[in-house]
XYZ file of C-alpha atoms in Angstrom:
709
model
C 0.068 -0.148 -0.092
C 1.295 3.443 -0.574
C 2.005 5.971 1.849
C -0.417 8.631 2.414
C 1.290 11.822 1.629
C -1.726 14.310 1.590
C -2.080 16.740 4.231
C -4.359 15.358 6.794
C -7.814 15.624 5.628
C -8.926 16.486 9.468
C -7.276 19.396 9.208
C -8.812 22.575 9.242
C -8.220 25.228 6.433
C -6.665 28.096 7.502
C -6.916 30.063 4.861
C -9.712 32.364 3.654
C -10.466 32.412 0.159
C -13.235 33.471 -1.947
C -14.022 32.093 -5.434
C -14.203 34.887 -8.344
C -13.147 37.818 -6.018
C -12.364 40.821 -8.251
C -9.357 41.304 -9.498
C -6.670 43.606 -7.396
C -8.070 46.987 -8.827
C -11.422 46.198 -7.177
C -13.592 45.547 -10.221
C -15.782 42.365 -10.604
C -14.462 40.096 -13.031
C -17.486 39.985 -15.329
C -18.236 43.688 -15.109
C -15.073 45.125 -16.822
C -14.599 42.952 -19.844
C -14.069 45.024 -23.224
C -14.979 48.129 -20.711
C -11.692 49.744 -21.647
C -12.571 50.395 -25.191
C -15.742 52.474 -24.273
C -13.805 54.456 -21.289
C -12.889 57.812 -22.981
C -9.894 58.041 -20.460
C -8.699 54.490 -21.601
C -8.970 55.157 -25.086
C -6.991 58.409 -24.473
C -4.187 56.884 -22.528
C -3.804 54.556 -25.009
C -3.763 56.712 -27.921
C 0.503 57.919 -27.511
C 0.993 53.946 -27.520
C -0.883 53.488 -30.373
C 1.122 56.076 -32.434
C 4.526 54.593 -30.926
C 3.287 51.390 -32.384
C 4.128 53.432 -36.029
C 7.643 52.763 -35.367
C 8.541 50.261 -38.368
C 10.604 47.918 -35.596
C 7.613 47.246 -33.629
C 5.198 46.975 -36.437
C 7.263 44.159 -38.603
C 6.328 41.596 -35.991
C 2.716 41.731 -37.527
C 3.310 41.176 -41.069
C -0.084 42.173 -42.527
C -0.331 45.389 -40.337
C 3.399 45.970 -41.460
C 2.462 45.830 -45.430
C -0.528 48.152 -44.676
C 1.922 50.448 -42.993
C 3.792 50.578 -45.745
C 1.127 51.087 -48.098
C 0.088 54.032 -45.878
C 3.656 55.285 -46.433
C 3.667 54.833 -50.283
C 0.424 56.053 -50.992
C 1.034 59.116 -48.904
C 4.500 59.820 -50.964
C 2.312 59.617 -54.357
C -0.125 61.943 -53.227
C 2.487 64.539 -52.698
C 3.461 63.847 -56.480
C -0.131 65.147 -57.011
C -1.660 67.739 -54.242
C -4.748 68.022 -56.149
C -5.831 64.425 -56.054
C -8.401 64.230 -53.027
C -9.178 60.468 -54.133
C -5.095 59.942 -53.340
C -5.110 61.934 -50.080
C -8.701 60.163 -48.876
C -7.382 56.453 -49.412
C -3.782 57.623 -47.549
C -5.919 58.865 -44.778
C -8.026 55.664 -44.340
C -5.114 53.620 -44.977
C -3.189 55.601 -41.893
C -6.375 55.220 -39.862
C -6.573 51.364 -40.387
C -2.928 50.873 -39.062
C -3.538 53.476 -36.150
C -6.836 51.496 -35.110
C -5.166 48.253 -35.349
C -2.664 49.404 -33.077
C -5.050 50.992 -30.718
C -6.607 47.768 -29.854
C -3.501 46.484 -28.840
C -2.787 49.411 -26.874
C -6.293 49.404 -24.784
C -5.567 45.551 -24.175
C -2.009 46.291 -22.834
C -3.242 49.345 -20.926
C -5.801 47.334 -19.130
C -2.627 45.580 -17.935
C -1.076 48.389 -17.050
C -4.141 50.119 -14.792
C -3.367 46.907 -12.844
C 0.145 47.333 -12.819
C -0.045 50.749 -11.127
C -2.248 49.262 -8.427
C 0.241 46.928 -7.971
C 2.877 49.390 -7.628
C 1.303 51.313 -4.809
C 1.986 47.553 -2.696
C 5.816 47.694 -4.136
C 6.737 50.101 -1.314
C 10.515 50.437 0.295
C 10.497 48.641 3.477
C 12.649 48.531 6.424
C 13.634 44.786 7.189
C 14.443 43.430 10.925
C 17.112 41.180 9.633
C 18.267 38.750 12.159
C 21.960 38.291 12.568
C 24.025 34.677 11.965
C 24.102 32.459 14.353
C 21.288 33.855 16.490
C 23.251 37.639 16.834
C 21.122 40.547 17.273
C 18.598 42.128 15.015
C 19.758 44.862 12.510
C 17.271 47.549 10.725
C 18.129 47.389 6.894
C 16.407 48.477 3.557
C 14.392 45.941 2.137
C 16.762 46.384 -1.170
C 19.731 45.050 0.836
C 18.134 41.509 1.616
C 19.481 38.248 0.033
C 18.297 34.993 -0.479
C 18.523 33.256 2.648
C 18.546 36.003 4.974
C 15.949 35.755 7.960
C 13.955 38.658 8.425
C 11.440 39.462 11.814
C 7.857 40.760 11.114
C 5.529 41.578 13.619
C 1.927 43.226 14.196
C 1.813 46.347 11.785
C 5.078 45.409 9.727
C 5.178 45.176 6.134
C 6.868 41.928 4.804
C 9.916 43.189 3.137
C 10.199 40.138 0.874
C 8.824 36.933 -0.703
C 10.047 33.986 1.803
C 8.797 31.065 3.645
C 7.551 31.334 7.371
C 10.126 29.280 9.308
C 8.868 30.036 12.895
C 5.858 31.284 14.307
C 1.815 31.561 12.804
C 0.444 35.470 11.969
C -2.810 36.654 10.183
C -1.388 38.325 7.113
C -3.572 40.790 5.107
C -2.939 40.178 1.245
C -5.503 42.469 -0.040
C -2.570 44.632 -2.052
C -2.145 41.322 -4.281
C -5.576 39.474 -4.222
C -7.961 42.450 -3.667
C -9.774 40.093 -0.937
C -9.893 42.226 2.570
C -10.396 38.901 4.661
C -6.994 38.102 6.483
C -5.295 34.902 5.524
C -3.351 32.548 8.006
C 0.125 31.931 7.307
C 2.647 29.330 9.435
C 5.602 27.466 9.760
C 6.002 23.907 8.599
C 3.328 22.951 6.123
C 1.794 24.299 2.488
C 0.844 27.776 3.872
C 4.041 29.004 4.676
C 4.776 31.424 1.594
C 4.496 35.026 1.997
C 4.802 37.637 -0.565
C 6.656 41.218 -0.018
C 4.194 44.020 0.008
C 1.530 42.290 2.402
C 1.477 43.230 6.361
C 1.229 41.322 9.233
C -1.949 41.690 11.124
C -1.179 39.598 14.230
C 1.724 37.800 15.853
C 5.106 37.712 15.221
C 6.881 35.287 12.485
C 10.495 34.554 11.111
C 10.728 34.676 7.337
C 13.032 32.908 5.181
C 13.790 35.318 1.806
C 13.884 33.289 -1.065
C 13.992 35.930 -4.087
C 16.430 38.715 -4.610
C 15.282 42.607 -4.639
C 13.373 42.986 -8.217
C 12.399 39.644 -8.841
C 9.536 39.228 -6.418
C 6.370 37.888 -6.982
C 4.722 41.508 -7.449
C 7.648 42.721 -9.531
C 6.806 39.549 -11.875
C 3.473 40.239 -11.621
C 3.958 43.954 -12.523
C 5.642 42.592 -15.753
C 3.252 39.938 -16.717
C 0.214 41.972 -16.448
C 2.047 44.615 -18.637
C 2.565 42.591 -21.245
C 6.079 43.096 -21.248
C 7.070 39.668 -21.097
C 4.451 38.184 -22.783
C 5.620 36.149 -25.935
C 3.707 34.697 -28.963
C 2.556 31.372 -28.367
C 3.406 28.687 -30.809
C -0.843 28.715 -32.438
C -0.228 32.367 -32.546
C 3.595 32.302 -34.522
C 1.780 29.778 -36.624
C -1.393 31.891 -37.475
C 0.997 35.241 -38.226
C 2.822 32.693 -40.866
C -0.665 31.918 -42.296
C -1.390 35.571 -42.373
C 1.859 36.189 -44.259
C 1.440 33.701 -46.514
C -1.761 35.015 -47.432
C -0.644 38.493 -47.645
C 2.426 37.454 -49.883
C 0.281 35.411 -52.455
C -1.974 38.627 -52.694
C 0.920 40.753 -53.042
C 2.030 38.822 -56.195
C -1.471 38.575 -57.336
C -1.920 42.224 -57.213
C 1.785 42.908 -58.640
C 0.335 41.160 -61.800
C -2.653 43.470 -62.639
C -1.009 46.396 -64.083
C 0.450 43.977 -66.895
C -3.297 42.877 -67.893
C -4.479 46.276 -67.138
C -2.210 47.684 -69.990
C -2.961 45.058 -71.988
C -6.888 46.098 -71.978
C -6.038 49.489 -72.365
C -6.829 50.537 -68.896
C -4.265 51.826 -66.082
C -3.919 51.319 -62.338
C -2.575 53.848 -60.127
C -0.072 53.114 -57.139
C -2.816 54.391 -55.075
C -5.533 52.206 -56.527
C -2.917 48.971 -56.259
C -2.174 49.683 -52.704
C -6.056 50.240 -51.901
C -6.612 46.723 -53.558
C -4.149 44.729 -51.728
C -4.614 46.113 -48.100
C -8.497 45.286 -48.723
C -7.665 41.666 -49.944
C -5.252 40.669 -47.072
C -6.528 39.564 -43.858
C -6.068 42.950 -42.278
C -8.990 41.963 -39.616
C -7.180 39.197 -38.164
C -3.699 40.872 -38.052
C -4.943 43.760 -36.837
C -6.682 42.372 -33.821
C -4.053 38.729 -33.482
C -1.740 40.401 -30.498
C -5.301 42.081 -28.703
C -6.986 38.928 -28.476
C -4.122 37.038 -26.831
C -3.292 40.037 -24.416
C -6.908 40.032 -23.599
C -6.798 36.378 -23.064
C -4.364 36.718 -20.380
C -6.269 39.688 -19.056
C -9.540 37.981 -18.547
C -7.315 35.389 -16.287
C -6.152 38.251 -14.140
C -9.471 39.522 -13.845
C -9.965 36.176 -12.154
C -7.189 36.796 -10.213
C -5.063 34.194 -12.223
C -1.657 35.308 -12.807
C -0.363 33.623 -15.943
C 3.743 33.613 -16.661
C 2.740 32.874 -20.158
C 0.520 33.393 -23.154
C 1.608 29.609 -23.787
C -0.365 28.248 -20.874
C -3.456 30.251 -21.318
C -3.348 28.882 -24.929
C -2.304 25.069 -23.264
C -5.342 25.672 -21.190
C -7.682 25.551 -24.429
C -6.122 22.199 -25.688
C -6.346 20.273 -22.378
C -7.829 16.848 -22.681
C -7.250 15.731 -19.103
C -7.394 17.721 -15.708
C -6.153 16.266 -12.248
C -8.300 17.702 -9.309
C -7.223 17.349 -5.764
C -10.450 15.907 -3.841
C -10.047 17.942 -0.739
C -11.063 21.844 -1.128
C -11.869 21.101 -5.188
C -14.315 18.265 -5.428
C -15.237 18.376 -1.938
C -15.821 21.033 0.751
C -12.418 20.539 2.472
C -13.939 19.315 5.946
C -16.503 16.068 6.550
C -19.546 16.911 8.246
C -21.809 14.778 10.092
C -24.516 13.443 8.256
C -26.528 11.089 10.609
C -26.690 9.547 13.996
C -26.827 5.580 14.053
C -28.031 4.077 17.047
C -27.194 0.599 18.568
C -29.388 -1.759 19.971
C -31.008 -0.711 22.874
C -31.025 3.272 22.269
C -32.262 5.784 20.114
C -31.333 8.380 17.569
C -32.440 10.940 20.051
C -30.305 9.603 22.629
C -27.231 9.125 20.190
C -27.838 12.964 18.962
C -27.676 14.512 22.577
C -24.882 12.362 23.810
C -23.066 13.421 20.597
C -23.799 17.072 21.010
C -22.285 17.256 24.422
C -19.336 15.562 24.049
C -18.931 17.289 20.924
C -18.568 21.074 22.788
C -15.112 20.494 23.571
C -14.245 19.554 20.000
C -13.165 23.000 17.993
C -12.629 20.813 14.661
C -15.231 21.464 12.007
C -16.034 18.212 12.510
C -16.789 18.242 16.072
C -18.852 21.975 14.646
C -21.118 19.768 12.175
C -22.046 17.359 14.782
C -23.380 20.144 17.214
C -25.001 21.890 14.369
C -26.605 18.304 12.890
C -28.097 17.260 16.539
C -29.822 20.889 16.741
C -30.900 21.049 12.756
C -32.590 17.323 12.538
C -33.481 17.015 16.611
C -34.082 20.391 17.659
C -31.469 20.189 20.406
C -30.708 23.633 21.778
C -27.097 24.265 20.974
C -25.540 24.592 24.650
C -22.453 25.946 25.631
C -19.768 24.963 28.068
C -19.933 27.631 30.041
C -23.858 27.011 30.449
C -22.809 23.781 32.204
C -22.220 23.947 35.704
C -19.613 21.585 37.450
C -18.651 20.037 33.666
C -15.243 18.812 32.955
C -14.324 18.759 29.717
C -12.309 16.650 27.208
C -10.685 18.621 24.186
C -10.315 17.118 21.225
C -6.444 16.537 20.517
C -4.702 14.271 17.704
C -3.459 12.330 20.775
C -6.728 11.241 22.301
C -8.806 11.141 19.196
C -11.557 12.083 21.612
C -13.661 14.670 23.084
C -16.144 14.697 25.776
C -17.235 15.488 29.102
C -18.072 14.310 32.810
C -21.303 15.603 33.838
C -23.716 14.675 36.608
C -22.377 11.366 37.390
C -21.928 10.094 33.691
C -18.862 10.473 30.955
C -19.329 10.842 27.656
C -16.792 10.374 25.140
C -17.118 11.004 21.110
C -14.028 10.094 18.334
C -12.211 7.371 16.179
C -13.497 4.305 16.446
C -10.184 2.675 17.975
C -9.884 5.527 20.747
C -13.688 4.597 21.777
C -13.372 1.113 22.001
C -10.363 0.960 24.067
C -11.790 3.834 26.433
C -15.123 1.630 26.806
C -13.030 -1.641 27.187
C -10.713 0.187 29.762
C -13.862 0.761 32.107
C -14.880 -2.572 31.878
C -17.621 -2.326 29.177
C -18.022 -4.384 26.218
C -18.805 -3.250 22.050
C -22.008 -4.812 20.751
C -21.146 -6.174 17.440
C -23.737 -4.237 15.660
C -21.716 -1.320 16.745
C -18.583 -2.978 14.707
C -21.098 -4.022 12.126
C -22.277 -0.172 11.533
C -18.905 1.229 11.528
C -17.555 -1.120 8.708
C -20.446 -0.348 7.040
C -19.913 3.546 6.761
C -16.336 2.889 6.068
C -17.457 0.682 2.971
C -19.498 3.322 1.840
C -16.508 5.809 1.875
C -17.682 7.672 5.083
C -15.529 7.774 8.325
C -17.468 6.214 11.713
C -17.226 8.415 14.446
C -18.276 6.369 17.999
C -20.251 7.565 20.923
C -20.173 5.989 24.485
C -21.236 6.795 27.768
C -20.236 5.540 31.037
C -23.111 5.838 33.681
C -24.546 3.527 36.884
C -25.123 0.784 33.910
C -21.403 0.530 33.030
C -19.772 1.511 29.485
C -21.272 1.232 26.597
C -21.546 2.259 23.194
C -24.609 4.595 22.299
C -24.380 4.679 18.438
C -21.939 5.617 15.717
C -21.722 9.364 13.964
C -21.564 9.306 10.172
C -18.960 11.765 8.282
C -18.836 12.143 4.893
C -16.694 14.022 2.647
C -19.277 17.055 1.371
C -19.458 16.767 -2.799
C -19.659 20.600 -3.899
C -22.974 21.902 -4.877
C -23.038 21.808 -8.831
C -19.689 20.212 -9.209
C -21.030 16.940 -10.765
C -22.656 19.258 -13.383
C -19.766 20.974 -13.823
C -17.794 18.189 -14.511
C -20.325 17.031 -17.028
C -19.916 20.144 -18.897
C -16.181 19.058 -19.008
C -16.649 15.759 -20.293
C -19.069 17.454 -23.245
C -15.553 19.475 -24.214
C -14.069 16.155 -24.541
C -12.125 16.726 -20.964
C -11.325 13.520 -18.688
C -11.169 14.280 -15.078
C -9.137 12.514 -12.413
C -9.664 12.757 -8.844
C -6.182 12.771 -6.722
C -6.224 11.839 -2.940
C -4.589 10.496 -0.050
C -7.588 8.830 0.757
C -8.232 4.838 0.693
C -9.615 3.303 -2.499
C -12.733 2.728 -0.953
C -13.113 6.417 0.219
C -11.957 7.651 -2.971
C -14.254 5.434 -5.195
C -17.438 6.591 -3.209
C -16.524 10.197 -3.366
C -15.734 9.692 -7.160
C -19.119 8.184 -8.032
C -21.051 10.974 -6.131
C -19.030 13.584 -7.958
C -18.939 12.271 -11.099
C -15.491 12.015 -12.261
C -13.751 9.892 -14.875
C -11.189 8.482 -12.883
C -9.595 8.788 -9.292
C -6.062 7.837 -8.312
C -6.064 6.842 -4.248
C -3.363 6.818 -2.044
C -1.547 8.876 -4.369
C 2.277 10.034 -3.538
C 4.279 12.562 -5.498
C 5.343 9.652 -7.801
C 2.152 8.316 -8.627
C 0.874 11.847 -9.945
C 4.091 12.240 -11.858
C 3.923 8.850 -13.435
C -0.339 9.431 -14.192
C 0.984 12.782 -15.932
C 3.450 11.393 -18.012
C 1.081 8.420 -18.972
C -1.257 10.701 -20.247
C 1.352 12.910 -22.200
C 2.473 9.642 -24.114
C -0.845 9.472 -24.970
C -0.816 13.094 -26.967
C -2.872 15.090 -24.161
C -2.427 17.625 -22.583
C -2.694 17.400 -19.057
C -3.285 20.235 -16.348
C -3.233 20.351 -12.524
C -3.707 22.086 -9.291
C -1.151 21.888 -6.284
C -0.118 23.712 -3.174
C 2.788 21.702 -1.796
C 6.255 21.005 -2.075
C 5.141 17.747 -3.034
C 3.430 18.818 -6.040
C 5.979 20.888 -7.362
C 7.612 17.893 -9.715
C 4.067 17.455 -10.958
C 2.968 20.925 -11.581
C 6.313 21.326 -13.411
C 5.642 18.190 -15.776
C 1.731 19.275 -16.153
C 1.169 21.293 -19.154
C -1.113 23.559 -17.086
C 0.251 23.995 -13.800
C -1.698 25.842 -11.266
C 0.044 26.842 -7.806
C -2.176 27.902 -5.213
C -0.544 31.479 -4.230
C -1.371 29.745 -0.321
C 0.997 27.541 -1.222
C 4.880 27.139 -1.079
C 7.410 28.866 -2.843
C 8.484 25.630 -4.734
C 4.630 24.798 -6.182
C 4.486 28.622 -7.171
C 7.984 28.557 -8.757
C 7.190 25.060 -10.429
C 3.428 25.950 -11.947
C 2.976 28.107 -14.646
C -0.113 29.708 -13.802
C -0.428 31.414 -10.254
C -4.399 31.301 -8.494
C -4.395 34.317 -5.994
C -7.293 33.443 -4.728
C -6.147 29.375 -3.947
C -9.281 28.449 -5.218
C -8.623 24.734 -6.539
C -11.730 24.922 -8.890
C -10.529 27.723 -10.457
C -8.647 25.612 -12.920
C -12.393 24.868 -14.695
C -12.411 28.201 -15.428
C -8.670 28.373 -16.692
C -9.842 25.832 -19.490
C -12.693 27.855 -20.365
C -10.770 30.922 -21.073
C -8.129 28.821 -22.807
C -10.818 27.415 -25.014
C -12.453 31.028 -25.267
C -9.060 32.777 -26.362
C -8.749 29.743 -28.898
C -12.072 29.926 -30.637
C -11.910 33.586 -30.557
C -8.952 33.518 -32.555
C -10.749 31.278 -35.077
C -13.879 32.877 -34.849
C -12.258 36.418 -36.003
C -9.859 34.606 -38.696
C -13.070 33.046 -40.147
C -14.777 36.065 -40.509
C -11.595 38.104 -41.936
C -11.204 35.437 -44.687
C -14.719 35.587 -45.753
C -14.679 39.193 -45.407
C -11.838 39.113 -48.366
C -14.025 37.173 -50.732
C -17.011 40.053 -49.997
C -14.304 42.783 -50.878
C -13.111 41.267 -53.929
C -16.598 41.248 -55.362
C -16.669 45.050 -54.316
C -13.108 45.999 -55.740
C -12.451 43.932 -59.078
C -15.032 44.671 -61.197
C -15.097 48.290 -60.514
C -11.428 48.332 -61.465
C -12.144 46.595 -64.951
C -15.927 47.197 -65.686
C -15.128 50.342 -67.975
C -12.859 48.340 -70.154
C -14.594 44.542 -70.104
C -18.329 45.951 -69.393
C -18.837 41.946 -68.972
C -17.531 42.340 -65.586
C -20.504 44.839 -64.567
C -22.504 41.839 -64.036
C -20.252 41.034 -60.687
C -21.157 44.535 -59.488
C -24.141 43.101 -57.650
C -23.969 45.620 -55.206
C -24.533 48.373 -57.794
C -21.524 50.293 -56.609
C -21.734 53.843 -57.743
C -18.135 54.109 -59.514
C -14.904 52.684 -59.325
C -13.713 55.790 -57.023
C -16.401 55.240 -54.981
C -16.416 51.210 -54.576
C -12.475 51.397 -53.942
C -13.087 54.132 -51.159
C -16.011 52.476 -49.463
C -14.295 49.442 -49.444
C -10.903 50.902 -47.467
C -13.202 52.782 -45.433
C -15.326 49.702 -44.450
C -12.073 47.567 -43.986
C -10.708 50.175 -41.335
C -14.007 50.555 -39.454
C -14.427 46.955 -39.429
C -11.700 46.668 -37.472
C -12.644 49.178 -34.582
C -16.199 47.619 -34.384
C -14.408 44.203 -33.689
C -12.161 45.575 -30.642
C -14.881 44.771 -28.270
C -15.564 41.510 -29.310
C -11.604 40.482 -29.144
C -11.045 41.874 -25.959
C -14.320 40.139 -24.440
C -14.129 37.087 -26.473
C -16.555 34.963 -28.100
C -19.098 33.297 -25.742
C -17.950 29.758 -25.151
C -20.347 26.599 -25.352
C -19.215 23.021 -24.472
C -19.357 21.084 -27.527
C -16.940 18.974 -29.675
C -14.778 20.380 -32.429
C -17.117 19.693 -35.149
C -20.017 21.791 -33.404
C -17.716 24.712 -32.804
C -16.499 24.625 -36.455
C -20.163 24.521 -37.683
C -20.758 27.161 -35.506
C -18.005 29.526 -36.579
C -18.921 29.189 -40.126
C -22.387 29.520 -39.707
C -21.894 32.740 -37.606
C -18.728 34.289 -37.929
C -18.199 32.777 -41.952
C -21.728 33.898 -43.029
C -21.365 37.185 -41.208
C -18.101 37.828 -42.609
C -19.799 37.260 -46.132
C -22.583 39.466 -45.527
C -21.501 42.331 -43.386
C -18.982 43.847 -46.372
C -21.827 43.442 -48.838
C -24.030 45.825 -46.135
C -21.380 47.697 -45.099
C -19.692 49.190 -48.275
C -22.798 49.440 -50.130
C -24.085 51.782 -47.279
C -20.646 53.550 -47.220
C -20.684 53.897 -50.865
C -24.157 55.416 -51.045
C -22.493 58.264 -48.786
C -19.453 58.481 -50.465
C -21.089 59.101 -53.452
C -23.285 62.261 -52.344
C -19.765 64.287 -52.779
C -19.350 66.541 -55.375
C -16.882 65.554 -57.692
C -16.816 61.668 -57.224
C -16.916 59.642 -60.356
């Protein structure tokens, strides 16, 4: 049998977490998606960045928009050679607007991250650290910037923790609102999976000694600032591949347009450089080329809004392709603490007697399990919740890990409640015997995956067992439905637990996971991940302990809890600031939304180009080849108005789609075939129809301009 390495299932969670709480800026995650575009202040702040991005060294990273920039320069130069050509100047102006709109989309997306980074910078204040001297030497006060890895610092009530580290002595309440936006304090203590502290957070009570684990300037907050600003955002493989595709299409259309002048000369027509550039810009996939960076940045931003820090865009993208999810049982699938579900009497007693004795004996048990016994007796049997102070003369036996029992001596009776082995030993020490039906009930509860607690009493009739309390892991409400949703996405769920196989099987069946790994060791987790990856699958998992670090590093998407150890946070490629393991499900949905948004807008952009082809080509050659006028199905006013309308539409559609790029296409679970059909129906068909309608409306307005012809 493998050794259980998971932290005790009896331990009470010492972290206050709130799933889906606000981002560091304090906004609700769902309330500000895409809001930056319509915020005049944000647009004004982003405009200078949009113009700075006109630097060719920046533009060349997006081949499509670099071609548009070169075209804008060329049309401007040719317009200067003929200052009276209003058509050339108008085309030039709209081409420049196309480039600026594309840069503005990226700048707005980056600007939202910079606003969050500004909030984080306020937490990165200069602090004075109380550093302990070597070999127990005296404390010395030094600037936080002089701390080095391995230094020990003392932090007491009111102190700001000067750097990232691990608590090596003591326990304290810490305010982490500067990072998480959550005002409720959390507990940090030495020895365990909740020892990591972050520089810039504040100690609210008690005293701790922290060992510094990072250099100044490389703290968690510094990394967060760099990441949310997008400074460290690298293009993902999918994004690079799409850029290559867009560049290939651009080169193909460039060659196609370059062949038009000889054909025009042969037909007795002439095509100006301005018209050729306008044609090229309208035919290449400018829409997706303009929005590609904004989509990627917005995907990471949506994670930040949910208090998840992605160390790379690659991790966000990988989350969209995950096919196996590894989830810890305690705190993820279950509530984290077992709760009393029923009182089972033995022969000769009643449920009411067991409930009364169980409640009395649990008053000295401050664990969540003990509290749940008191609440169950009150709610199911109408027993008023009593308190220790009310019972005069009572002698209390508090629950401890050593005794594994709690109880009370009152009015000539001794009542005990606790683990089966401990209570049986207590009864036998007093000359009592445990009836066979008590053992049978306890075994039945264990086989069902629950935990039996025996309730016993010693009075004038001797020592005996009254009944059994059934403790069970309570599966979170709605978690089964969420797993069904993941199944519809084609994702396999695996529960990981240190419990025995019987308990694990019972919880797995109730929760509806596809598989489970019982009595899991770090080696077992690694082996499972490698097996899945060997089958060509991408794997995601959560973890918070040092023993989770190898598996987090091996997983394609490793989500470390912010309450976890430094080793776990270093190993993962995402950090959940809320330390809510169920966030993994949201991360997968955001990753899929990112990929679907990219695919949907690519489909829309390519379909757009087809429609613009029917707008421009007939207009260019209808005068020379009247038969082509039959392709002018929109009935555009003139060649000049057709070209100008197409260029204007090409620019405006970018700015119109920015909210969708920032917000993301709504994701609905389904197979790849279903998603493809939906994309083709909505964005493919929409991309075909929208230009016909838009260009026609713009053409009608342009035709009102005097001198157009």
